[in-house]
Coordinates of C-alpha atoms in Angstrom, one line a residue:
M163 CA 114.3 215.2 148.9
G164 CA 117.7 215.9 150.4
T165 CA 121.0 214.5 151.2
P166 CA 123.2 216.2 153.9
D167 CA 122.7 217.1 157.6
F168 CA 121.2 220.5 156.6
A169 CA 118.3 218.5 155.2
V170 CA 117.9 216.2 158.1
A171 CA 116.7 219.0 160.4
S172 CA 113.8 219.8 158.0
L173 CA 112.8 216.1 157.7
Q174 CA 112.8 215.7 161.5
A175 CA 110.8 218.9 161.9
L176 CA 108.1 217.7 159.5
L177 CA 107.9 214.4 161.3
E178 CA 107.6 216.2 164.7
A179 CA 104.9 218.5 163.3
G180 CA 102.9 215.3 162.5
R181 CA 103.0 215.6 158.7
T182 CA 102.9 212.4 156.7
V183 CA 106.2 211.9 154.9
V184 CA 105.3 209.1 152.5
A185 CA 108.9 208.7 151.1
V186 CA 112.4 210.2 151.0
V187 CA 114.5 210.6 147.9
T188 CA 118.3 211.0 148.6
A189 CA 121.6 210.2 147.0
P190 CA 123.0 206.7 146.5
D191 CA 125.2 205.4 149.2
R192 CA 128.8 206.5 148.5
P193 CA 132.2 205.1 149.6
S194 CA 133.6 206.9 152.6
G195 CA 136.4 206.7 155.1
R196 CA 139.7 205.0 154.8
G197 CA 138.0 201.6 154.1
L198 CA 135.8 203.3 151.4
Q199 CA 132.8 201.5 152.8
L200 CA 129.4 202.4 151.2
T201 CA 127.9 204.9 153.5
P202 CA 124.3 206.1 153.5
S203 CA 123.6 209.9 153.4
P204 CA 122.5 211.6 156.6
V205 CA 119.0 211.9 155.2
K206 CA 118.8 208.1 154.5
Q207 CA 119.9 207.3 157.9
A208 CA 117.3 209.6 159.5
A209 CA 114.6 208.2 157.1
V210 CA 115.5 204.5 157.9
A211 CA 115.4 205.3 161.6
A212 CA 111.8 206.8 161.2
G213 CA 110.8 203.8 159.1
I214 CA 110.2 205.9 155.9
P215 CA 110.7 204.3 152.4
V216 CA 113.8 205.5 150.7
L217 CA 114.5 206.0 147.0
Q218 CA 118.1 206.5 145.8
P219 CA 118.2 207.1 142.0
E220 CA 121.4 207.5 140.1
K221 CA 119.5 209.3 137.4
L222 CA 116.4 211.3 138.0
R223 CA 114.9 210.6 134.7
D224 CA 115.1 206.8 135.2
P225 CA 111.7 205.4 134.2
V226 CA 111.9 202.9 137.1
F227 CA 112.5 205.7 139.6
L228 CA 109.7 207.9 138.1
E229 CA 107.3 205.0 138.3
Q230 CA 108.2 204.4 142.0
L231 CA 108.0 208.0 142.7
A232 CA 104.6 208.4 141.2
S233 CA 103.4 205.3 143.2
F234 CA 103.5 207.3 146.4
Q235 CA 101.0 209.8 145.0
A236 CA 102.5 212.7 147.0
D237 CA 100.5 215.9 147.2
L238 CA 103.7 218.0 147.7
Q239 CA 107.4 217.5 147.4
V240 CA 109.9 219.4 149.7
V241 CA 113.5 219.8 148.5
V242 CA 116.3 220.6 150.9
A243 CA 119.9 220.5 149.7
F244 CA 119.4 218.2 146.8
R245 CA 120.4 218.2 143.2
M246 CA 118.6 220.0 140.3
L247 CA 115.4 218.3 139.5
P248 CA 114.1 217.8 136.0
E249 CA 110.5 219.1 135.3
V250 CA 109.1 215.5 135.2
V251 CA 110.0 215.2 138.8
W252 CA 109.2 218.6 140.3
A253 CA 105.9 218.9 138.3
M254 CA 104.7 215.5 139.5
P255 CA 102.8 216.3 142.8
T256 CA 99.3 217.9 142.5
I257 CA 100.4 220.9 144.4
G258 CA 104.0 221.1 143.2
T259 CA 107.4 221.2 144.7
F260 CA 109.0 223.8 146.9
N261 CA 112.7 224.3 147.8
L262 CA 114.4 225.6 150.9
H263 CA 117.3 227.9 150.0
G264 CA 120.0 229.3 152.2
S265 CA 119.7 232.8 151.4
L266 CA 117.3 235.8 151.0
L267 CA 116.4 235.3 147.4
P268 CA 116.7 236.7 144.8
Q269 CA 120.3 237.2 146.0
Y270 CA 122.8 234.3 146.3
R271 CA 121.1 231.9 143.8
G272 CA 123.4 228.9 143.4
A273 CA 125.0 226.1 145.1
A274 CA 127.0 227.8 148.0
P275 CA 124.8 230.7 149.3
I276 CA 126.1 230.4 152.8
N277 CA 129.7 230.6 151.9
W278 CA 129.4 233.5 149.5
A279 CA 127.3 235.6 152.0
I280 CA 130.2 235.5 154.4
I281 CA 132.9 235.8 151.7
N282 CA 131.2 239.0 150.5
G283 CA 131.0 240.5 154.0
E284 CA 127.3 240.5 154.4
T285 CA 125.9 241.2 157.8
E286 CA 122.5 239.5 157.2
T287 CA 121.2 236.6 155.3
G288 CA 118.4 234.1 155.8
V289 CA 116.3 231.3 154.3
T290 CA 113.6 231.3 151.6
T291 CA 111.1 228.8 150.6
F292 CA 109.9 228.9 146.9
F293 CA 108.1 226.8 144.2
I294 CA 110.6 225.1 141.9
E295 CA 110.3 226.3 138.2
K296 CA 112.5 225.6 135.1
E297 CA 115.2 228.3 135.9
I298 CA 117.2 227.4 139.0
D299 CA 116.4 229.3 142.1
T300 CA 113.9 231.7 140.4
G301 CA 110.5 230.3 141.3
Q302 CA 107.8 232.2 143.1
M303 CA 108.8 232.8 146.8
I304 CA 106.6 231.6 149.7
F305 CA 108.1 232.7 152.8
Q306 CA 111.5 234.3 154.0
D307 CA 113.2 234.5 157.5
T308 CA 116.2 236.6 158.2
E309 CA 119.4 235.6 160.2
P310 CA 122.2 238.0 161.3
I311 CA 125.8 237.2 160.3
Y312 CA 128.1 237.9 163.2
P313 CA 131.7 239.2 162.8
D314 CA 133.2 235.9 164.0
D315 CA 130.7 233.6 162.0
T316 CA 132.1 231.0 159.8
A317 CA 130.3 229.1 157.2
G318 CA 130.0 226.2 159.8
T319 CA 128.4 228.3 162.5
L320 CA 126.0 230.1 160.2
H321 CA 125.1 226.7 158.5
D322 CA 124.0 225.3 161.7
R323 CA 121.8 228.3 162.6
L324 CA 120.2 228.4 159.1
M325 CA 119.7 224.7 159.2
E326 CA 117.3 225.1 162.3
R327 CA 115.8 228.3 161.0
G328 CA 115.2 226.7 157.7
A329 CA 113.6 223.6 159.3
A330 CA 111.0 225.9 161.0
L331 CA 110.3 227.7 157.8
V332 CA 109.8 224.4 156.0
V333 CA 107.1 223.4 158.5
K334 CA 105.6 226.9 158.3
T335 CA 105.4 226.5 154.5
V336 CA 103.9 223.1 154.6
L337 CA 101.2 224.1 157.1
A338 CA 100.3 227.3 155.1
I339 CA 100.0 225.2 151.8
E340 CA 97.9 222.7 153.7
A341 CA 95.6 225.4 154.9
G342 CA 95.5 226.9 151.4
E343 CA 96.7 230.3 152.7
F344 CA 100.1 231.1 151.3
P345 CA 101.6 233.8 149.0
R346 CA 103.2 233.3 145.7
I347 CA 105.7 236.2 145.3
P348 CA 107.4 236.6 142.0
Q349 CA 111.2 237.1 142.5
P350 CA 112.5 240.5 141.4
N351 CA 115.6 240.8 139.2
P352 CA 118.2 242.6 141.4
A353 CA 120.1 245.4 139.9
D354 CA 123.3 244.0 141.5
P355 CA 122.9 240.3 141.5
K356 CA 125.1 238.4 143.8
P357 CA 125.6 234.8 142.6
A358 CA 126.6 231.8 144.7
P359 CA 128.3 229.4 142.4
K360 CA 129.7 226.1 143.5
L361 CA 133.3 226.4 145.0
H362 CA 136.2 224.5 143.5
R363 CA 139.9 224.2 144.5
E364 CA 140.8 226.9 142.0
T365 CA 138.4 229.4 143.5
T366 CA 139.3 228.7 147.1
Q367 CA 142.9 229.8 147.0
I368 CA 143.7 232.9 149.2
D369 CA 144.7 236.0 147.3
W370 CA 147.0 237.8 149.7
N371 CA 146.9 240.9 147.4
Q372 CA 143.5 241.7 148.9
P373 CA 143.2 243.8 152.1
A374 CA 143.2 241.9 155.4
R375 CA 139.4 242.3 156.0
I376 CA 138.7 240.7 152.5
V377 CA 141.1 237.8 153.2
R378 CA 139.6 237.2 156.7
N379 CA 136.0 237.1 155.2
F380 CA 137.2 234.7 152.6
V381 CA 138.7 232.4 155.1
R382 CA 135.7 232.3 157.4
G383 CA 133.4 231.9 154.5
L384 CA 135.2 228.7 153.6
S385 CA 135.6 227.3 157.0
P386 CA 135.4 224.5 157.8
Y387 CA 134.4 223.4 154.3
P388 CA 135.5 223.5 151.6
T389 CA 138.3 225.5 153.3
A390 CA 140.6 228.2 152.0
W391 CA 144.2 227.3 151.1
T392 CA 147.6 228.8 150.3
L393 CA 151.1 227.8 149.6
I394 CA 153.9 228.5 152.1
N395 CA 157.3 227.8 150.8
G396 CA 155.6 225.9 148.1
K397 CA 153.8 223.5 150.5
F398 CA 150.0 223.3 150.6
F399 CA 148.2 224.4 153.7
K400 CA 144.5 224.6 154.4
I401 CA 143.7 227.8 156.4
Y402 CA 140.7 227.6 158.8
A403 CA 141.1 230.9 160.8
V404 CA 143.1 234.1 160.5
S405 CA 143.0 237.3 162.7
V406 CA 144.6 240.7 162.4
A407 CA 148.1 240.6 164.0
N408 CA 148.4 242.7 167.2
E409 CA 152.2 242.8 167.0
A410 CA 153.6 242.9 163.3
P411 CA 157.2 241.9 162.2
D412 CA 159.5 244.9 161.9
F413 CA 159.5 244.7 158.2
V414 CA 156.6 245.5 155.8
G415 CA 156.9 242.7 153.3
E416 CA 155.2 242.0 150.0
P417 CA 151.6 240.5 150.1
G418 CA 152.0 236.8 150.6
V419 CA 155.2 236.8 152.4
A420 CA 155.3 234.7 155.6
F421 CA 156.8 235.2 159.0
T422 CA 157.1 232.9 162.1
D423 CA 158.6 233.4 165.6
G424 CA 159.1 229.6 165.6
K425 CA 157.1 229.2 168.7
K426 CA 153.5 230.5 168.7
K427 CA 152.9 232.7 165.6
I428 CA 152.6 232.2 161.9
M429 CA 151.9 235.5 160.0
I430 CA 151.2 236.3 156.4
R431 CA 151.2 239.7 154.9
A432 CA 147.9 240.9 153.2
A433 CA 147.8 244.0 151.0
D434 CA 147.5 246.4 154.0
E435 CA 148.5 244.5 157.1
W436 CA 149.6 241.3 158.6
L437 CA 147.4 238.4 159.5
C438 CA 148.0 235.7 162.0
V439 CA 147.3 232.2 160.8
D440 CA 145.4 230.9 163.8
V441 CA 144.2 227.4 162.6
L442 CA 145.7 225.5 159.8
Q443 CA 146.3 222.0 158.3
A444 CA 149.4 220.8 156.5
E445 CA 149.0 218.2 153.9
G446 CA 148.8 214.8 155.4
K447 CA 148.5 216.2 158.9
R448 CA 145.5 216.9 161.2
R449 CA 144.0 220.4 161.8
M450 CA 145.8 222.4 164.6
T451 CA 146.5 225.8 165.9
A452 CA 149.6 227.5 164.8
E453 CA 151.2 227.0 168.2
E454 CA 150.5 223.3 168.0
F455 CA 151.9 223.1 164.6
L456 CA 155.0 224.9 165.5
R457 CA 155.6 222.7 168.5
G458 CA 156.1 219.6 166.2
N459 CA 157.1 221.1 162.9
S460 CA 159.7 223.6 161.8
L461 CA 158.5 226.2 159.3
R462 CA 161.5 227.7 157.7
I463 CA 160.5 230.9 155.9
E464 CA 162.6 231.4 152.7

């Protein structure tokens, strides 16, 4: 059960390991692109290419879907980047249902663990497999694997590494369950829980009153998706990359004030120092470097 590219790697790894995937459950086709044509999810595309039956329920409690799902008589269900399951679904297989989560549980429970780990300045994260229970992301853990977070990582680069590490952990988990030799480790309740809630437009705006280090982590933790944003002269800009300015303007400026040399650099003041906006996207335009943007657009700082 899964939908995006992150889940495709696990599906392909299971097939390459010779495991029998009797069916795939994924999201319904959605309108996409300028023509709003119905487009299958990456997981559906991979399943169809492999000749695996695909179920695409709108509602997971739909009696027709539940009957179809039961007909496959699966021993085990594997969930990677899918929606929350009702008990009637996750309790259906004889062994149960396990989930691959993109963090070292019990930290970063929630929808956006990769983003929040970088936003919070972590230097290590990982992947966890665990059995699904009623409370989200709280079931008994099976295996974990760690992954470093490098200073220049973005959510995109970390996503890709965790996707591969997670696929290997899914196969390890399935083989262990198959052999009947696997742990069931209760999740501890951390003294300082770090949640990973879903990100929305109102929670992805840059706060320039924060120190430059915090702002930079925020930007890279949201790049390339869902992307941090800010207003410059009242105009909306997505910000994909920032760096500490080597040469600052000759005035201090209040947090949030912008400066440009009109040729190569766009800088914005954080709480403690200036940051260069390295990659940005103006509304209605493509993503580009600051130099590319200034070559074709004037940015008048008011």
